[in-house]
PDB file of C-alpha atoms in Angstrom:
ATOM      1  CA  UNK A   1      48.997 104.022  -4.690  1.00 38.00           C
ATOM      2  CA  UNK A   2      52.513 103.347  -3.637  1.00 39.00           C
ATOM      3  CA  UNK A   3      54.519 106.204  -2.270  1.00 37.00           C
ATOM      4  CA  UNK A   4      57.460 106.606  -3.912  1.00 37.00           C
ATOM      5  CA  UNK A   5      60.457 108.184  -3.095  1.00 38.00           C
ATOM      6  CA  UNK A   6      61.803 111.145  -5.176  1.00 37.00           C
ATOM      7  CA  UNK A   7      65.002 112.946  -5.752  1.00 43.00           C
ATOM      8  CA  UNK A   8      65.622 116.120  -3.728  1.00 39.00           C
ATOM      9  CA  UNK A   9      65.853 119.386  -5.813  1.00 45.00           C
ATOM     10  CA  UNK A  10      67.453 122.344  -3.469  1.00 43.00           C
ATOM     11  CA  UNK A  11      66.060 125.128  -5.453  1.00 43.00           C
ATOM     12  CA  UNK A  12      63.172 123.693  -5.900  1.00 42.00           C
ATOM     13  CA  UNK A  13      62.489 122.471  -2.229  1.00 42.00           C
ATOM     14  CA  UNK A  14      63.573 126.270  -1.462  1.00 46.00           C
ATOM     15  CA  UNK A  15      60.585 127.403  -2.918  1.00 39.00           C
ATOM     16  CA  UNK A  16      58.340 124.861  -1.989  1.00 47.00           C
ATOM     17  CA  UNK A  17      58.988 125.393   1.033  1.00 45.00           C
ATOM     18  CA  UNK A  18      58.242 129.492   1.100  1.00 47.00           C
ATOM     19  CA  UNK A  19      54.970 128.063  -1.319  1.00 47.00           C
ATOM     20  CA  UNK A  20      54.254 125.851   1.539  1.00 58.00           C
ATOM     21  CA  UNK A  21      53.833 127.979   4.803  1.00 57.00           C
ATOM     22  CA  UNK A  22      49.833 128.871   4.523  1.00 59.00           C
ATOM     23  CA  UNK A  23      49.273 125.174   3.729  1.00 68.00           C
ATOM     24  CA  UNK A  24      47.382 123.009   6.141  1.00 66.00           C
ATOM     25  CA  UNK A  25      49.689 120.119   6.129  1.00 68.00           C
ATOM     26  CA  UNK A  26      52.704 122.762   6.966  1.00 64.00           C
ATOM     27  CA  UNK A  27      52.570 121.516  10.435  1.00 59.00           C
ATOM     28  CA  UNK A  28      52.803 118.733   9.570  1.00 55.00           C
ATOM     29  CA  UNK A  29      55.634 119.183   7.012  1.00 60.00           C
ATOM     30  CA  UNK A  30      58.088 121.218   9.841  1.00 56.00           C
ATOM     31  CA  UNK A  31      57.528 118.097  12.181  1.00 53.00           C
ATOM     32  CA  UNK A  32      59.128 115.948   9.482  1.00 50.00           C
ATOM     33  CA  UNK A  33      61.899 118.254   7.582  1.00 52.00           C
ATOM     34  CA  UNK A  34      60.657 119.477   4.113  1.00 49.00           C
ATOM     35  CA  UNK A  35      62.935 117.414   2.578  1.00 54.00           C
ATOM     36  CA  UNK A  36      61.641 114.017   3.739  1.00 58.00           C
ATOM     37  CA  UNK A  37      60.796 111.308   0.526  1.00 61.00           C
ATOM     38  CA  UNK A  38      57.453 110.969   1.792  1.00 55.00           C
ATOM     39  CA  UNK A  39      56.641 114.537   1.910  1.00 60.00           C
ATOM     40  CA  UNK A  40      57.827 114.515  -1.665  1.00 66.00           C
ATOM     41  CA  UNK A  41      54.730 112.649  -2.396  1.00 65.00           C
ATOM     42  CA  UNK A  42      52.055 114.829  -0.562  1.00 69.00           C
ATOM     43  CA  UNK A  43      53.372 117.457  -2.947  1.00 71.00           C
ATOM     44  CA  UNK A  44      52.898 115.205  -5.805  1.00 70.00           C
ATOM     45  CA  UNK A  45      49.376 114.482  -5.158  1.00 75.00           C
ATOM     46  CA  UNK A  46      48.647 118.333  -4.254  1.00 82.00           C
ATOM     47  CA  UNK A  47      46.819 119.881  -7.157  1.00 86.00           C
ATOM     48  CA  UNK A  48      46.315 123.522  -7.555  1.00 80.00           C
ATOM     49  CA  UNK A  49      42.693 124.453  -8.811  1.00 86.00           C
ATOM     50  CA  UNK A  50      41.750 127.948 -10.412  1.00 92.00           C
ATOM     51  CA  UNK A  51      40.994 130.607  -8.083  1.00 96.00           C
ATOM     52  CA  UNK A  52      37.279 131.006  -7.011  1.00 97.00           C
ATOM     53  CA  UNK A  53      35.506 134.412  -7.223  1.00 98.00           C
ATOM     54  CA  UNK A  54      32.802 134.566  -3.976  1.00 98.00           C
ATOM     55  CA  UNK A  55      29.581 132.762  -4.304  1.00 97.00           C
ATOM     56  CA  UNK A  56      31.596 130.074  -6.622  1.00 98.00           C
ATOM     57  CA  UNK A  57      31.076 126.091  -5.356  1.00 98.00           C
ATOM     58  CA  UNK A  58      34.287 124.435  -4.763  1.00 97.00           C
ATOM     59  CA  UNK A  59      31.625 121.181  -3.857  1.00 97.00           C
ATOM     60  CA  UNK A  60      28.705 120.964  -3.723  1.00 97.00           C
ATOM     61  CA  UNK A  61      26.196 118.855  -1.445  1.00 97.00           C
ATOM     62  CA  UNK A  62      25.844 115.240  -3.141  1.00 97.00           C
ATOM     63  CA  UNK A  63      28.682 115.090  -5.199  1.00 97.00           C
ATOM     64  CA  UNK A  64      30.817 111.986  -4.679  1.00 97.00           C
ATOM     65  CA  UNK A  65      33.743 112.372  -1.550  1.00 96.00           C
ATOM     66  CA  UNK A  66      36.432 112.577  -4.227  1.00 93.00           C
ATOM     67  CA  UNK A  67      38.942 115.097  -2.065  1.00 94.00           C
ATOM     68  CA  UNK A  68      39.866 117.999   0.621  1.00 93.00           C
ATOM     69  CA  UNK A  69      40.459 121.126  -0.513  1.00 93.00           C
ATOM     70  CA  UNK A  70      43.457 123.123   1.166  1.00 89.00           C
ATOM     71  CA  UNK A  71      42.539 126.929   1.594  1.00 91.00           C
ATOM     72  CA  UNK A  72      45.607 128.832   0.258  1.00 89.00           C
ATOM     73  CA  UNK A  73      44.268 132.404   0.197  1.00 92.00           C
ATOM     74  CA  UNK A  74      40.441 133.777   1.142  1.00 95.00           C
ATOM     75  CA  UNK A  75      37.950 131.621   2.965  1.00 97.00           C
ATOM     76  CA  UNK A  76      34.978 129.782   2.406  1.00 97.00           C
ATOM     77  CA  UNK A  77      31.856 128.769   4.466  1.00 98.00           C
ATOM     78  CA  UNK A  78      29.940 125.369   4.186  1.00 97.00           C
ATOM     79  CA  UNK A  79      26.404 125.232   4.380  1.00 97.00           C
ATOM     80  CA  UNK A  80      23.316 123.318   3.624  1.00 96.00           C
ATOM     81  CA  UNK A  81      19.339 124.422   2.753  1.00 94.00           C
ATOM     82  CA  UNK A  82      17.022 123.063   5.533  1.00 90.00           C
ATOM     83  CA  UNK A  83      13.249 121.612   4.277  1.00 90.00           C
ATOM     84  CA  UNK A  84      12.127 124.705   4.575  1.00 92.00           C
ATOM     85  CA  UNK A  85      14.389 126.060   1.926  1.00 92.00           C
ATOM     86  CA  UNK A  86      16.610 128.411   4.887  1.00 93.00           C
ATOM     87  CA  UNK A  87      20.532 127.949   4.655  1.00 96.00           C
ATOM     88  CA  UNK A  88      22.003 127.139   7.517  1.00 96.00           C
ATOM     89  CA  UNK A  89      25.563 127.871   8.108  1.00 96.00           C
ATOM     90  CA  UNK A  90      27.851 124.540   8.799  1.00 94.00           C
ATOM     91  CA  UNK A  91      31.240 126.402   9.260  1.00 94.00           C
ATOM     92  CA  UNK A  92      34.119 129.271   7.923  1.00 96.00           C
ATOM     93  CA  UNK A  93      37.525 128.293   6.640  1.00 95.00           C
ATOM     94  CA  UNK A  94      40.381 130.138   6.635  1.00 93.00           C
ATOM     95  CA  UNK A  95      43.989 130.273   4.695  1.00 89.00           C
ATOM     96  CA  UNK A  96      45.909 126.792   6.102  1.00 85.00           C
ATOM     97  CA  UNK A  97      42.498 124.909   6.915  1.00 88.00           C
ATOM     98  CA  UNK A  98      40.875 122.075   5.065  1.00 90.00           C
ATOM     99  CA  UNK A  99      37.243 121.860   4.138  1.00 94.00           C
ATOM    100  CA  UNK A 100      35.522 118.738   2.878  1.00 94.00           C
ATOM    101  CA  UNK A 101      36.638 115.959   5.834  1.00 91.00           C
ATOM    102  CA  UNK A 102      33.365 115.447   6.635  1.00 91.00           C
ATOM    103  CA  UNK A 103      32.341 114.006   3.135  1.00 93.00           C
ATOM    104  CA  UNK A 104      34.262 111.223   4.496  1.00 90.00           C
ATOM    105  CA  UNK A 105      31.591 109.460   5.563  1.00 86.00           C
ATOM    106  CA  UNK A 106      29.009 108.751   3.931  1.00 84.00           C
ATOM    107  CA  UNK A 107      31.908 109.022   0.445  1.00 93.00           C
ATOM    108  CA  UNK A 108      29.549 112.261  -0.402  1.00 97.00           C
ATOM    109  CA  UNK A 109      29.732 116.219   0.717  1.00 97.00           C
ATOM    110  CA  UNK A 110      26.861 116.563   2.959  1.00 96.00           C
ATOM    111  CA  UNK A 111      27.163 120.053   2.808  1.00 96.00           C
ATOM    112  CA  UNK A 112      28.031 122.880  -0.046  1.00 98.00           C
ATOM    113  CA  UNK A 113      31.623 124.682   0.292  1.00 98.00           C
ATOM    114  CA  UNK A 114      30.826 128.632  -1.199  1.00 98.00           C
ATOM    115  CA  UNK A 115      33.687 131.107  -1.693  1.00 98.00           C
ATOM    116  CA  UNK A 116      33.421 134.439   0.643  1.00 98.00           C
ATOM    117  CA  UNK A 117      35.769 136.523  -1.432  1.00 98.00           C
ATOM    118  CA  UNK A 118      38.361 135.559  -4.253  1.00 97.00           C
ATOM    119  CA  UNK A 119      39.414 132.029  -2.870  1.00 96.00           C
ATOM    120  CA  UNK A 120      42.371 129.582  -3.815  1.00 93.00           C
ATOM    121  CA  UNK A 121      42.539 126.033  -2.877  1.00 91.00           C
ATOM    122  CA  UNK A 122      45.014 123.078  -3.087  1.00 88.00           C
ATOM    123  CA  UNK A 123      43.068 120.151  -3.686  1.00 91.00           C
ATOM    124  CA  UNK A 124      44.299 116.679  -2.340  1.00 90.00           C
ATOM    125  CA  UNK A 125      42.897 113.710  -3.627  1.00 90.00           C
ATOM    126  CA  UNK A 126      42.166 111.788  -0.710  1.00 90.00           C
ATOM    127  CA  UNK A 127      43.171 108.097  -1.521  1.00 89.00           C
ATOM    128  CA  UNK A 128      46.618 109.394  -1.834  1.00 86.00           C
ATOM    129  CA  UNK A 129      46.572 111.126   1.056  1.00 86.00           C
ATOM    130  CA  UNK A 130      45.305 108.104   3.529  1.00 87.00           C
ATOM    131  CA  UNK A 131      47.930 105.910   1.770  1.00 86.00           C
ATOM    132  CA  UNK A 132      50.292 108.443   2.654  1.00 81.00           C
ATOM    133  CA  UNK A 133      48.904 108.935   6.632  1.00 84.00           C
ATOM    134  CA  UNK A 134      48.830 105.190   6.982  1.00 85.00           C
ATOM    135  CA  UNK A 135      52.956 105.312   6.026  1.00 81.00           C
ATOM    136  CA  UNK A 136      53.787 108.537   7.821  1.00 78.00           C
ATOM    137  CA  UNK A 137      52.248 108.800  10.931  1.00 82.00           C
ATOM    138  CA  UNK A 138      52.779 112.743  11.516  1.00 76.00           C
ATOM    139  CA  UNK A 139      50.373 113.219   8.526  1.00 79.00           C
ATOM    140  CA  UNK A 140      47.741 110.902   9.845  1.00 85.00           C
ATOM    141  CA  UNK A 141      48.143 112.598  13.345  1.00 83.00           C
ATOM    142  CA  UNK A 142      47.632 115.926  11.512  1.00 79.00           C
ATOM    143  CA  UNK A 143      44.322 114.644  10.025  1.00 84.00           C
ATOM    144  CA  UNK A 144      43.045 113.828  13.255  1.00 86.00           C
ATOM    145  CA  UNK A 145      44.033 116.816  14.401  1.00 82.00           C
ATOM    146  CA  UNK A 146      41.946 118.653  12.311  1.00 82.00           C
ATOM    147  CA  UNK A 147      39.071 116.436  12.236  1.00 82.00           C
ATOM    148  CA  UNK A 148      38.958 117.042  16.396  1.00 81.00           C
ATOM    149  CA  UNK A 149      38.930 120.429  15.664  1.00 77.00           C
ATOM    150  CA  UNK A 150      35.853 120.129  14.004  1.00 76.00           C
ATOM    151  CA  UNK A 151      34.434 117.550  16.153  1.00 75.00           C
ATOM    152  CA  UNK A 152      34.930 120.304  18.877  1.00 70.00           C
ATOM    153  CA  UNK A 153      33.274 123.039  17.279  1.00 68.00           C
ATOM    154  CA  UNK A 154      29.926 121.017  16.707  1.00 70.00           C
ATOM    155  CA  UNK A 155      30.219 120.383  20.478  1.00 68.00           C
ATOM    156  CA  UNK A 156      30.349 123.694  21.370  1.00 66.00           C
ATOM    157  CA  UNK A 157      27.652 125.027  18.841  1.00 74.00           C
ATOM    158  CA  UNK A 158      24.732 121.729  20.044  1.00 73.00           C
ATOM    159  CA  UNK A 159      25.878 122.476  24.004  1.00 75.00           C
ATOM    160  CA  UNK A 160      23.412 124.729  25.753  1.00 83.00           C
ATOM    161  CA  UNK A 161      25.454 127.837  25.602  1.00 87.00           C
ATOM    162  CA  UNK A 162      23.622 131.543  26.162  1.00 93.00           C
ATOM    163  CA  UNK A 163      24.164 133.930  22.947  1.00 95.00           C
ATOM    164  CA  UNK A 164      26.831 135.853  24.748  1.00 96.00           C
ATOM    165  CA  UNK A 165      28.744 132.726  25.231  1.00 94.00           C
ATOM    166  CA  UNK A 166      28.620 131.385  21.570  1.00 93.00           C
ATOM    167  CA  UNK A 167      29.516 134.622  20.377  1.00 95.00           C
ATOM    168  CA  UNK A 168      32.437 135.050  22.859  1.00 95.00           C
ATOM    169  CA  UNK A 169      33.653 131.822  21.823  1.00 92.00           C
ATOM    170  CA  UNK A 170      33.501 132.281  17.826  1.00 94.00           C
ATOM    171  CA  UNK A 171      35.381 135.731  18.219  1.00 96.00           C
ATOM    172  CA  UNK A 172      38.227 134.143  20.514  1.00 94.00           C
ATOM    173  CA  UNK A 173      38.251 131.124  18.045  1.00 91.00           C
ATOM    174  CA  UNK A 174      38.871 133.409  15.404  1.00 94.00           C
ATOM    175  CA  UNK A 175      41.154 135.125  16.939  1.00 95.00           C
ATOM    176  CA  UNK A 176      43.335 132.161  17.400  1.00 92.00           C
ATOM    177  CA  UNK A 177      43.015 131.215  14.122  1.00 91.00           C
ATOM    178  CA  UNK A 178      44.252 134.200  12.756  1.00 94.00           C
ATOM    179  CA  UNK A 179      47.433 134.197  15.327  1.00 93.00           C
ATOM    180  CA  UNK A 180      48.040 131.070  14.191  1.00 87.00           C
ATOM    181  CA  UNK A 181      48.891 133.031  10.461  1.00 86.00           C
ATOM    182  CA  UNK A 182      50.939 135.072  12.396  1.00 89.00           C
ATOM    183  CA  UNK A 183      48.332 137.841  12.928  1.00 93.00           C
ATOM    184  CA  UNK A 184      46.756 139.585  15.701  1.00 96.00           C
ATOM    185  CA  UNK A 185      44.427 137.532  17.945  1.00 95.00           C
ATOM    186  CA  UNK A 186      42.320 140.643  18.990  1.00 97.00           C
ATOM    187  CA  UNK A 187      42.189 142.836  15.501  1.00 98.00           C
ATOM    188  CA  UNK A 188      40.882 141.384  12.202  1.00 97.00           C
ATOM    189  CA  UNK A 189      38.201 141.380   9.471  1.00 97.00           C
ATOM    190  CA  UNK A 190      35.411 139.277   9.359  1.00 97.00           C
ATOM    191  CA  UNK A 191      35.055 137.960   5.554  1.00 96.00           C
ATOM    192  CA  UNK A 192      31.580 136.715   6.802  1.00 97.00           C
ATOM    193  CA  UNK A 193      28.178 138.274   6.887  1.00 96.00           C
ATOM    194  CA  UNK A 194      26.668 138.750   9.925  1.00 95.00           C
ATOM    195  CA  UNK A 195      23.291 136.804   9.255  1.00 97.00           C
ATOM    196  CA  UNK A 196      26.047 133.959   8.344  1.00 97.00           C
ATOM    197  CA  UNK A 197      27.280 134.494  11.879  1.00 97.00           C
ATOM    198  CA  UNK A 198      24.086 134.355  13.115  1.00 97.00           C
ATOM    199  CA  UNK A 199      22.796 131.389  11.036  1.00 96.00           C
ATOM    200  CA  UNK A 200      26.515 129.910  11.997  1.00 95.00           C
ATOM    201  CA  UNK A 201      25.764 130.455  15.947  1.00 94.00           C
ATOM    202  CA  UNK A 202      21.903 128.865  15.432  1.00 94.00           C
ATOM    203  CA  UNK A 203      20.785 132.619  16.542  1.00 95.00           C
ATOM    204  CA  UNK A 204      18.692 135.284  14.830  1.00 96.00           C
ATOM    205  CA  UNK A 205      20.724 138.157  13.496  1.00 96.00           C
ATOM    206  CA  UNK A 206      19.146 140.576  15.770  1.00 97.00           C
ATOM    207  CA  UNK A 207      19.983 138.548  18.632  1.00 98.00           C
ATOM    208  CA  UNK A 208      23.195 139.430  17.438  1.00 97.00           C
ATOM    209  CA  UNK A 209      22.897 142.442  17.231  1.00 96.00           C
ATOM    210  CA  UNK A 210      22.182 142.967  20.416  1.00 97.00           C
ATOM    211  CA  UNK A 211      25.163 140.917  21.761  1.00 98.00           C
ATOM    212  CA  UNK A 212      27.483 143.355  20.029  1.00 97.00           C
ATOM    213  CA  UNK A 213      25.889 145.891  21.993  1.00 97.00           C
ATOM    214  CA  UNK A 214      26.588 144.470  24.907  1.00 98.00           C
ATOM    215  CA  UNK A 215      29.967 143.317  24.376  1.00 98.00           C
ATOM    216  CA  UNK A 216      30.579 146.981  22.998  1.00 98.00           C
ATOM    217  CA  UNK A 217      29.045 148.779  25.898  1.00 98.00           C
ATOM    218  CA  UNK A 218      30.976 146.461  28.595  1.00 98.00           C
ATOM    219  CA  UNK A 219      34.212 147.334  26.936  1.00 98.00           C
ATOM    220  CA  UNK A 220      34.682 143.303  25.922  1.00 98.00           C
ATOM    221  CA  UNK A 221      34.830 143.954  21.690  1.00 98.00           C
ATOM    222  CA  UNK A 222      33.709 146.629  19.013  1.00 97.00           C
ATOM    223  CA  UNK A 223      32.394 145.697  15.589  1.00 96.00           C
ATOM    224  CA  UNK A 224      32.440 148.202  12.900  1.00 94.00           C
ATOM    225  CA  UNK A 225      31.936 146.970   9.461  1.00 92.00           C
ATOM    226  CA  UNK A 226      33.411 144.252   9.580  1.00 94.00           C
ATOM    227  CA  UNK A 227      36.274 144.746  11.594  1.00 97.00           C
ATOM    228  CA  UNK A 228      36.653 143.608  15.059  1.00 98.00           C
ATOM    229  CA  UNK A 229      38.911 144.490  18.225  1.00 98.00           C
ATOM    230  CA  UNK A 230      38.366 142.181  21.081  1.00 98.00           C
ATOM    231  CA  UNK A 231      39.001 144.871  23.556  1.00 98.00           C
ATOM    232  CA  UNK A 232      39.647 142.669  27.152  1.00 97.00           C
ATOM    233  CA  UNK A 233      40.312 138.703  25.976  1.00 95.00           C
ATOM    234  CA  UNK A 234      40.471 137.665  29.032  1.00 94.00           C
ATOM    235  CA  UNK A 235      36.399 138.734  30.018  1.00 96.00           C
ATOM    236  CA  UNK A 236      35.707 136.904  26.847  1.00 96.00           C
ATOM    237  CA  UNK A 237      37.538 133.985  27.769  1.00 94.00           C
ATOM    238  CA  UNK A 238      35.671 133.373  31.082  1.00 93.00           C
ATOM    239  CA  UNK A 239      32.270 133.690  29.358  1.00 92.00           C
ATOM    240  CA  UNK A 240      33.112 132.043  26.232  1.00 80.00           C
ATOM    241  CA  UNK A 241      36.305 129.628  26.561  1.00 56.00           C
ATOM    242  CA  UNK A 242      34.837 126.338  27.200  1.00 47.00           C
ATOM    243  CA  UNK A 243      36.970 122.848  27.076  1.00 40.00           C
ATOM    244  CA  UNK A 244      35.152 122.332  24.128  1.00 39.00           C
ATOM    245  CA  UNK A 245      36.341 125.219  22.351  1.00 43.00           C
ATOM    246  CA  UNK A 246      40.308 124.552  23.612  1.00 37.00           C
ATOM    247  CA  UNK A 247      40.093 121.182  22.336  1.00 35.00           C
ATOM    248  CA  UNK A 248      38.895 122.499  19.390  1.00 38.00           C
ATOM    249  CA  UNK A 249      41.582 125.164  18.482  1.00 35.00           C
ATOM    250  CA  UNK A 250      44.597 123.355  20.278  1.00 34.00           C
TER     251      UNK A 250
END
């Protein structure tokens, strides 16, 4: 699909732009200058898809790699059910992140992408968008970008890392994530469940459990609900902060 080059509407770039901030290829977008041509045509191939309500499928596992879906507002998990009919937890996505680059290969979601909460998405049909990286090279660095990130994660999560550690390092990378949306790093809400943490971390929930404990009796984080304080970052970053994980949310 050729990119072509469109004319410049002030007003309308204005609000594009303010639209634009939570989106994952903002980064990308501020490298550039909004009002570059070739941006122009990421926003034409953007498409914005009806809200999800939680436990709605924005994919599901099978269906043909069509496109990467944009997280605008509320987050999502990926999963997949194991042989023995048990869900395992692939990942969490928050506002500004992108699920579905790993139906890249094999052209087909190998997982299913389930709303948390009241979800909105800006879908990106991906043939556009790799014409588009393969022309501007800040939006194909972006891609790789965040397909590291989630190379990095896997690392971490198949490493042989004690409890403690994987759940040090999943409440810092959280935290980091959230900072990046201009929010605290050490004070948020968890839109997750915590036997989705658990099943994310490849731990039982009660092992869990008993982390949280720990981490609550040494003074390192408190959980209530679902609200977290990471209470002394840096103890959590020399248990949990591996290379793999700073590679991973750089």
């Amino acid at each position: 699909m050729p990119i072509v080059a469109l004319p410049v509407d002030s007003e309308k770039m204005e609000l594009s732009t303010r639209f634009c901030q939570g989106c994952a290829f903002s980064m990308a977008c501020e490298a550039e200058g909004y009002g570059k041509p070739e941006l122009e045509a990421l926003q034409c191939v953007v498409e914005h898809v009806p809200p999800l309500v939680a436990g709605e499928h924005a994919f599901r596992r099978g269906e043909p790699f069509s496109a990467i879906y944009a997280v605008r507002a509320g987050s999502v998990k990926t999963s997949l059910y194991t042989r023995d009919g048990k869900e395992q937890v692939l990942g969490f996505y928050l506002p500004g992140e992108v699920v579905g680059l790993n139906g890249i290969y094999p052209n087909s979601y190998p997982c299913d992408a389930i709303a948390l909460e009241r979800t909105s998405f800006c879908r990106f049909a991906f043939p556009e968008v790799s014409t588009l990286a393969a022309t501007l090279p800040v939006v194909q660095q972006h891609l790789f970008r965040m397909l590291s990130r989630e190379l990095g994660m896997t690392s971490l999560l198949a490493g042989d890392h004690s409890a403690d550690e994987r759940l040090a390092a999943f409440l810092l990378d959280l935290g980091e994530r959230f900072a990046r949306r201009g929010q605290s790093p050490a004070i948020f809400s968890l839109t997750m469940s915590r036997s989705d943490i658990a099943s994310y971390l490849r731990l039982a929930p009660e092992t869990v459990s008993r982390v949280i404990a720990r981490f609550r009796e040494k003074g390192w984080a408190t959980i209530h609900g679902r609200r977290v304080e990471l209470l002394n970052l840096a103890a959590l970053r020399e248990l949990g902060y591996s290379p793999s994980l700073a590679t991973a949310v750089a």
